[in-house]
Amino acid sequence: MIFLASLPRSGSTLLTSLLNQRLDVYASPTSNLCDTMGAVVQEWEQNPTTKASDGQEDDIIRILRGIQDSRYDTDKLVFDKSRGWPAPQIMKTMMKVQGDVKIIATVRPIAECLASFAKLMKPENITDFCKRNELAQHLFSTYETMKAGYEKYPDNFLFVEYDDLVSNPQTQLNRIAKFVGLDPFVHDFENVQDSKEIDEAWGIKNLHKVRKK
């Protein structure tokens, strides 16, 4: 499994739509897999029955591997999208679960990410929005998580700049294919499918809208 992380409003939804043009790839909408596996680890560590039953690290790693293997019913290479994957402790755990960990991270200047949110939300007070809105706070915390993961495991990251993705997408997709060990693929940038993410879950209309070209 390849891990797709991003700063909010930095192009990860566009990237998943482009990746899904390949017949050998499945790129997910925002996924609950990271959170699910984290909840299992937390329960394992805090429940006294773990100690009572002499639970060992090999046991929880085997459980996590089973959850990961069962999440997607496909033989394709899966790109699982979640902003939690770059956390250093999670990366360390996933190295035990699946060996190598590769993270594709779309990035964009923080000010541009905030501007993109503001364009969607149209806040009355832009200063207050940037300082206190939960979307802005989510952006800042995502940045800190990604920064911490990169500082700990720099060789496991491939960064994709938003401007590069939209101006020269084939070059960026070739970089990604090489990083994860796939053959190059010629993508169709005139017929990009819209995202399948259900934006009602987030309460923000067109949050993951992808245009055809």
PDB file of C-alpha atoms in Angstrom:
ATOM      1  CA  MET A   1       0.000   0.000   0.000  1.00  0.00           C
ATOM      2  CA  ILE A   2       1.142   3.515  -0.848  1.00  0.00           C
ATOM      3  CA  PHE A   3       0.112   6.372   1.429  1.00  0.00           C
ATOM      4  CA  LEU A   4      -1.285   9.587  -0.029  1.00  0.00           C
ATOM      5  CA  ALA A   5      -1.121  12.567   2.309  1.00  0.00           C
ATOM      6  CA  SER A   6      -1.590  16.240   1.645  1.00  0.00           C
ATOM      7  CA  LEU A   7      -2.011  19.694   2.976  1.00  0.00           C
ATOM      8  CA  PRO A   8      -5.712  20.604   2.673  1.00  0.00           C
ATOM      9  CA  ARG A   9      -6.473  22.349  -0.643  1.00  0.00           C
ATOM     10  CA  SER A  10      -3.178  21.254  -2.205  1.00  0.00           C
ATOM     11  CA  GLY A  11      -4.368  18.995  -5.024  1.00  0.00           C
ATOM     12  CA  SER A  12      -4.703  15.522  -3.506  1.00  0.00           C
ATOM     13  CA  THR A  13      -8.248  15.089  -4.824  1.00  0.00           C
ATOM     14  CA  LEU A  14      -7.141  15.958  -8.355  1.00  0.00           C
ATOM     15  CA  LEU A  15      -4.244  13.548  -7.959  1.00  0.00           C
ATOM     16  CA  THR A  16      -6.508  10.670  -6.910  1.00  0.00           C
ATOM     17  CA  SER A  17      -8.720  11.255  -9.956  1.00  0.00           C
ATOM     18  CA  LEU A  18      -5.685  11.156 -12.234  1.00  0.00           C
ATOM     19  CA  LEU A  19      -4.191   8.084 -10.560  1.00  0.00           C
ATOM     20  CA  ASN A  20      -7.493   6.234 -10.965  1.00  0.00           C
ATOM     21  CA  GLN A  21      -7.161   6.491 -14.742  1.00  0.00           C
ATOM     22  CA  ARG A  22      -4.680   3.633 -14.428  1.00  0.00           C
ATOM     23  CA  LEU A  23      -6.136   0.128 -14.508  1.00  0.00           C
ATOM     24  CA  ASP A  24      -3.466  -1.117 -12.083  1.00  0.00           C
ATOM     25  CA  VAL A  25      -4.149   1.488  -9.370  1.00  0.00           C
ATOM     26  CA  TYR A  26      -6.892   2.308  -6.906  1.00  0.00           C
ATOM     27  CA  ALA A  27      -6.603   5.694  -5.166  1.00  0.00           C
ATOM     28  CA  SER A  28      -9.107   6.124  -2.362  1.00  0.00           C
ATOM     29  CA  PRO A  29     -11.170   9.120  -1.265  1.00  0.00           C
ATOM     30  CA  THR A  30     -10.318  10.341   2.227  1.00  0.00           C
ATOM     31  CA  SER A  31      -9.952   7.047   4.100  1.00  0.00           C
ATOM     32  CA  ASN A  32     -10.734   5.889   7.635  1.00  0.00           C
ATOM     33  CA  LEU A  33      -8.069   3.165   7.577  1.00  0.00           C
ATOM     34  CA  CYS A  34      -5.418   5.123   9.479  1.00  0.00           C
ATOM     35  CA  ASP A  35      -7.918   6.143  12.176  1.00  0.00           C
ATOM     36  CA  THR A  36      -9.296   2.604  12.430  1.00  0.00           C
ATOM     37  CA  MET A  37      -5.877   1.053  12.877  1.00  0.00           C
ATOM     38  CA  GLY A  38      -4.969   3.757  15.386  1.00  0.00           C
ATOM     39  CA  ALA A  39      -8.074   3.014  17.437  1.00  0.00           C
ATOM     40  CA  VAL A  40      -7.156  -0.684  17.507  1.00  0.00           C
ATOM     41  CA  VAL A  41      -3.635   0.123  18.709  1.00  0.00           C
ATOM     42  CA  GLN A  42      -5.002   2.419  21.421  1.00  0.00           C
ATOM     43  CA  GLU A  43      -7.419  -0.239  22.663  1.00  0.00           C
ATOM     44  CA  TRP A  44      -4.672  -2.864  22.587  1.00  0.00           C
ATOM     45  CA  GLU A  45      -2.320  -0.718  24.641  1.00  0.00           C
ATOM     46  CA  GLN A  46      -4.870   0.493  27.205  1.00  0.00           C
ATOM     47  CA  ASN A  47      -6.988  -2.606  27.768  1.00  0.00           C
ATOM     48  CA  PRO A  48      -5.739  -4.645  30.775  1.00  0.00           C
ATOM     49  CA  THR A  49      -6.750  -7.857  29.002  1.00  0.00           C
ATOM     50  CA  THR A  50      -3.773  -7.373  26.686  1.00  0.00           C
ATOM     51  CA  LYS A  51      -1.404  -7.826  29.602  1.00  0.00           C
ATOM     52  CA  ALA A  52      -3.576 -10.532  31.143  1.00  0.00           C
ATOM     53  CA  SER A  53      -3.453 -12.581  27.953  1.00  0.00           C
ATOM     54  CA  ASP A  54       0.282 -11.948  27.471  1.00  0.00           C
ATOM     55  CA  GLY A  55      -0.272 -10.013  24.261  1.00  0.00           C
ATOM     56  CA  GLN A  56       2.944  -9.291  22.388  1.00  0.00           C
ATOM     57  CA  GLU A  57       3.957  -6.744  19.758  1.00  0.00           C
ATOM     58  CA  ASP A  58       3.964  -9.426  17.067  1.00  0.00           C
ATOM     59  CA  ASP A  59       0.304 -10.062  17.845  1.00  0.00           C
ATOM     60  CA  ILE A  60      -0.859  -6.472  17.313  1.00  0.00           C
ATOM     61  CA  ILE A  61       1.258  -6.134  14.166  1.00  0.00           C
ATOM     62  CA  ARG A  62      -0.413  -9.263  12.783  1.00  0.00           C
ATOM     63  CA  ILE A  63      -3.845  -7.824  13.650  1.00  0.00           C
ATOM     64  CA  LEU A  64      -3.015  -4.525  11.935  1.00  0.00           C
ATOM     65  CA  ARG A  65      -1.749  -6.369   8.870  1.00  0.00           C
ATOM     66  CA  GLY A  66      -5.040  -8.261   8.707  1.00  0.00           C
ATOM     67  CA  ILE A  67      -7.053  -5.023   8.889  1.00  0.00           C
ATOM     68  CA  GLN A  68      -4.949  -3.461   6.152  1.00  0.00           C
ATOM     69  CA  ASP A  69      -5.197  -6.510   3.884  1.00  0.00           C
ATOM     70  CA  SER A  70      -8.968  -6.711   4.351  1.00  0.00           C
ATOM     71  CA  ARG A  71      -9.786  -3.030   3.772  1.00  0.00           C
ATOM     72  CA  TYR A  72      -9.691  -3.139  -0.040  1.00  0.00           C
ATOM     73  CA  ASP A  73     -10.960  -6.047  -2.124  1.00  0.00           C
ATOM     74  CA  THR A  74      -8.619  -5.468  -5.057  1.00  0.00           C
ATOM     75  CA  ASP A  75      -5.397  -6.714  -6.620  1.00  0.00           C
ATOM     76  CA  LYS A  76      -4.513  -3.173  -7.697  1.00  0.00           C
ATOM     77  CA  LEU A  77      -1.839  -1.077  -6.042  1.00  0.00           C
ATOM     78  CA  VAL A  78      -3.732   0.947  -3.438  1.00  0.00           C
ATOM     79  CA  PHE A  79      -3.033   4.584  -2.649  1.00  0.00           C
ATOM     80  CA  ASP A  80      -4.766   5.174   0.691  1.00  0.00           C
ATOM     81  CA  LYS A  81      -5.507   8.854   1.311  1.00  0.00           C
ATOM     82  CA  SER A  82      -5.272  10.152   4.870  1.00  0.00           C
ATOM     83  CA  ARG A  83      -3.525  13.077   6.520  1.00  0.00           C
ATOM     84  CA  GLY A  84      -2.618  10.898   9.494  1.00  0.00           C
ATOM     85  CA  TRP A  85      -0.075   8.688   7.740  1.00  0.00           C
ATOM     86  CA  PRO A  86       2.925  11.087   8.010  1.00  0.00           C
ATOM     87  CA  ALA A  87       2.883  11.071  11.836  1.00  0.00           C
ATOM     88  CA  PRO A  88       6.275   9.607  12.836  1.00  0.00           C
ATOM     89  CA  GLN A  89       4.883   7.022  15.266  1.00  0.00           C
ATOM     90  CA  ILE A  90       2.345   5.855  12.667  1.00  0.00           C
ATOM     91  CA  MET A  91       5.063   5.602  10.019  1.00  0.00           C
ATOM     92  CA  LYS A  92       7.194   3.558  12.425  1.00  0.00           C
ATOM     93  CA  THR A  93       4.294   1.193  13.078  1.00  0.00           C
ATOM     94  CA  MET A  94       3.454   0.819   9.374  1.00  0.00           C
ATOM     95  CA  MET A  95       7.068  -0.074   8.612  1.00  0.00           C
ATOM     96  CA  LYS A  96       6.557  -3.054  10.903  1.00  0.00           C
ATOM     97  CA  VAL A  97       3.211  -3.877   9.274  1.00  0.00           C
ATOM     98  CA  GLN A  98       4.253  -3.747   5.620  1.00  0.00           C
ATOM     99  CA  GLY A  99       7.990  -3.109   5.487  1.00  0.00           C
ATOM    100  CA  ASP A 100       8.754  -0.091   3.329  1.00  0.00           C
ATOM    101  CA  VAL A 101       6.542   2.998   3.616  1.00  0.00           C
ATOM    102  CA  LYS A 102       6.164   5.430   0.729  1.00  0.00           C
ATOM    103  CA  ILE A 103       4.223   8.673   1.203  1.00  0.00           C
ATOM    104  CA  ILE A 104       3.108  10.848  -1.703  1.00  0.00           C
ATOM    105  CA  ALA A 105       2.441  14.311  -0.270  1.00  0.00           C
ATOM    106  CA  THR A 106       0.810  17.138  -2.197  1.00  0.00           C
ATOM    107  CA  VAL A 107       1.842  20.530  -0.870  1.00  0.00           C
ATOM    108  CA  ARG A 108       1.134  24.202  -1.454  1.00  0.00           C
ATOM    109  CA  PRO A 109       2.038  27.473   0.325  1.00  0.00           C
ATOM    110  CA  ILE A 110      -0.034  27.820   3.484  1.00  0.00           C
ATOM    111  CA  ALA A 111      -1.395  31.235   2.427  1.00  0.00           C
ATOM    112  CA  GLU A 112      -2.730  29.726  -0.809  1.00  0.00           C
ATOM    113  CA  CYS A 113      -4.369  26.849   1.078  1.00  0.00           C
ATOM    114  CA  LEU A 114      -6.084  29.360   3.361  1.00  0.00           C
ATOM    115  CA  ALA A 115      -7.165  31.445   0.356  1.00  0.00           C
ATOM    116  CA  SER A 116      -8.683  28.370  -1.263  1.00  0.00           C
ATOM    117  CA  PHE A 117     -10.659  27.595   1.893  1.00  0.00           C
ATOM    118  CA  ALA A 118     -11.803  31.218   2.097  1.00  0.00           C
ATOM    119  CA  LYS A 119     -12.972  31.115  -1.508  1.00  0.00           C
ATOM    120  CA  LEU A 120     -15.216  28.176  -0.618  1.00  0.00           C
ATOM    121  CA  MET A 121     -16.409  29.406   2.772  1.00  0.00           C
ATOM    122  CA  LYS A 122     -16.640  33.173   2.075  1.00  0.00           C
ATOM    123  CA  PRO A 123     -16.095  34.228   5.723  1.00  0.00           C
ATOM    124  CA  GLU A 124     -17.182  37.688   6.853  1.00  0.00           C
ATOM    125  CA  ASN A 125     -13.924  38.278   8.704  1.00  0.00           C
ATOM    126  CA  ILE A 126     -10.925  36.820   6.874  1.00  0.00           C
ATOM    127  CA  THR A 127      -8.493  37.587   9.710  1.00  0.00           C
ATOM    128  CA  ASP A 128     -10.651  35.790  12.246  1.00  0.00           C
ATOM    129  CA  PHE A 129     -11.105  32.891   9.798  1.00  0.00           C
ATOM    130  CA  CYS A 130      -7.358  32.448   9.329  1.00  0.00           C
ATOM    131  CA  LYS A 131      -6.636  32.591  13.060  1.00  0.00           C
ATOM    132  CA  ARG A 132      -9.546  30.723  14.630  1.00  0.00           C
ATOM    133  CA  ASN A 133     -11.599  28.719  12.144  1.00  0.00           C
ATOM    134  CA  GLU A 134     -11.371  24.953  12.607  1.00  0.00           C
ATOM    135  CA  LEU A 135     -10.457  24.485   8.933  1.00  0.00           C
ATOM    136  CA  ALA A 136      -7.471  26.790   9.368  1.00  0.00           C
ATOM    137  CA  GLN A 137      -6.463  24.962  12.550  1.00  0.00           C
ATOM    138  CA  HIS A 138      -6.753  21.654  10.693  1.00  0.00           C
ATOM    139  CA  LEU A 139      -4.441  23.013   8.008  1.00  0.00           C
ATOM    140  CA  PHE A 140      -1.835  24.108  10.558  1.00  0.00           C
ATOM    141  CA  SER A 141      -1.921  20.783  12.437  1.00  0.00           C
ATOM    142  CA  THR A 142      -1.634  18.845   9.173  1.00  0.00           C
ATOM    143  CA  TYR A 143       1.438  20.873   8.287  1.00  0.00           C
ATOM    144  CA  GLU A 144       3.048  20.126  11.655  1.00  0.00           C
ATOM    145  CA  THR A 145       2.334  16.390  11.301  1.00  0.00           C
ATOM    146  CA  MET A 146       3.817  16.267   7.804  1.00  0.00           C
ATOM    147  CA  LYS A 147       6.848  18.295   8.881  1.00  0.00           C
ATOM    148  CA  ALA A 148       7.523  15.937  11.797  1.00  0.00           C
ATOM    149  CA  GLY A 149       7.261  12.861   9.582  1.00  0.00           C
ATOM    150  CA  TYR A 150       9.546  14.298   6.937  1.00  0.00           C
ATOM    151  CA  GLU A 151      12.171  15.327   9.485  1.00  0.00           C
ATOM    152  CA  LYS A 152      12.193  11.779  10.895  1.00  0.00           C
ATOM    153  CA  TYR A 153      11.950   9.829   7.613  1.00  0.00           C
ATOM    154  CA  PRO A 154      12.892  12.142   4.694  1.00  0.00           C
ATOM    155  CA  ASP A 155      13.652   9.329   2.239  1.00  0.00           C
ATOM    156  CA  ASN A 156      10.101   7.988   2.529  1.00  0.00           C
ATOM    157  CA  PHE A 157       8.450  11.115   1.098  1.00  0.00           C
ATOM    158  CA  LEU A 158       7.804  12.357  -2.413  1.00  0.00           C
ATOM    159  CA  PHE A 159       6.437  15.893  -2.451  1.00  0.00           C
ATOM    160  CA  VAL A 160       4.222  17.093  -5.302  1.00  0.00           C
ATOM    161  CA  GLU A 161       3.823  20.856  -5.553  1.00  0.00           C
ATOM    162  CA  TYR A 162       0.295  22.006  -6.400  1.00  0.00           C
ATOM    163  CA  ASP A 163       1.471  24.411  -9.113  1.00  0.00           C
ATOM    164  CA  ASP A 164       3.559  21.681 -10.747  1.00  0.00           C
ATOM    165  CA  LEU A 165       0.660  19.236 -10.649  1.00  0.00           C
ATOM    166  CA  VAL A 166      -1.760  21.578 -12.431  1.00  0.00           C
ATOM    167  CA  SER A 167       0.750  23.043 -14.908  1.00  0.00           C
ATOM    168  CA  ASN A 168       2.662  19.885 -15.851  1.00  0.00           C
ATOM    169  CA  PRO A 169       0.704  16.917 -14.526  1.00  0.00           C
ATOM    170  CA  GLN A 170       2.297  14.229 -16.709  1.00  0.00           C
ATOM    171  CA  THR A 171       5.758  15.017 -15.350  1.00  0.00           C
ATOM    172  CA  GLN A 172       4.498  14.741 -11.770  1.00  0.00           C
ATOM    173  CA  LEU A 173       2.671  11.493 -12.464  1.00  0.00           C
ATOM    174  CA  ASN A 174       5.842  10.084 -14.020  1.00  0.00           C
ATOM    175  CA  ARG A 175       7.726  11.033 -10.835  1.00  0.00           C
ATOM    176  CA  ILE A 176       5.125   9.237  -8.745  1.00  0.00           C
ATOM    177  CA  ALA A 177       5.191   6.115 -10.929  1.00  0.00           C
ATOM    178  CA  LYS A 178       8.972   5.914 -10.611  1.00  0.00           C
ATOM    179  CA  PHE A 179       8.850   6.473  -6.844  1.00  0.00           C
ATOM    180  CA  VAL A 180       6.390   3.620  -6.250  1.00  0.00           C
ATOM    181  CA  GLY A 181       7.787   1.247  -8.893  1.00  0.00           C
ATOM    182  CA  LEU A 182       5.091   1.460 -11.579  1.00  0.00           C
ATOM    183  CA  ASP A 183       5.581   1.691 -15.334  1.00  0.00           C
ATOM    184  CA  PRO A 184       4.888   5.115 -16.896  1.00  0.00           C
ATOM    185  CA  PHE A 185       1.324   5.750 -18.050  1.00  0.00           C
ATOM    186  CA  VAL A 186      -0.034   8.390 -20.424  1.00  0.00           C
ATOM    187  CA  HIS A 187      -2.908  10.163 -18.678  1.00  0.00           C
ATOM    188  CA  ASP A 188      -5.866  11.945 -20.276  1.00  0.00           C
ATOM    189  CA  PHE A 189      -6.078  15.512 -19.013  1.00  0.00           C
ATOM    190  CA  GLU A 190      -9.080  16.378 -21.172  1.00  0.00           C
ATOM    191  CA  ASN A 191     -11.376  13.851 -19.474  1.00  0.00           C
ATOM    192  CA  VAL A 192     -10.651  13.795 -15.768  1.00  0.00           C
ATOM    193  CA  GLN A 193     -13.340  12.087 -13.695  1.00  0.00           C
ATOM    194  CA  ASP A 194     -14.848  13.921 -10.758  1.00  0.00           C
ATOM    195  CA  SER A 195     -14.047  12.765  -7.246  1.00  0.00           C
ATOM    196  CA  LYS A 196     -16.262  10.126  -5.623  1.00  0.00           C
ATOM    197  CA  GLU A 197     -15.840  11.698  -2.189  1.00  0.00           C
ATOM    198  CA  ILE A 198     -19.167  12.455  -0.503  1.00  0.00           C
ATOM    199  CA  ASP A 199     -18.863  16.097   0.525  1.00  0.00           C
ATOM    200  CA  GLU A 200     -22.030  15.989   2.628  1.00  0.00           C
ATOM    201  CA  ALA A 201     -19.892  14.224   5.237  1.00  0.00           C
ATOM    202  CA  TRP A 202     -17.860  17.415   5.651  1.00  0.00           C
ATOM    203  CA  GLY A 203     -20.717  19.878   5.320  1.00  0.00           C
ATOM    204  CA  ILE A 204     -18.931  21.892   2.618  1.00  0.00           C
ATOM    205  CA  LYS A 205     -20.352  21.919  -0.892  1.00  0.00           C
ATOM    206  CA  ASN A 206     -17.903  21.179  -3.729  1.00  0.00           C
ATOM    207  CA  LEU A 207     -15.024  20.662  -1.301  1.00  0.00           C
ATOM    208  CA  HIS A 208     -13.660  17.867  -3.520  1.00  0.00           C
ATOM    209  CA  LYS A 209     -14.995  18.986  -6.894  1.00  0.00           C
ATOM    210  CA  VAL A 210     -12.721  18.110  -9.820  1.00  0.00           C
ATOM    211  CA  ARG A 211     -13.245  19.704 -13.216  1.00  0.00           C
ATOM    212  CA  LYS A 212     -13.160  17.618 -16.401  1.00  0.00           C
ATOM    213  CA  LYS A 213     -10.052  19.319 -17.812  1.00  0.00           C
TER     214      LYS A 213
END
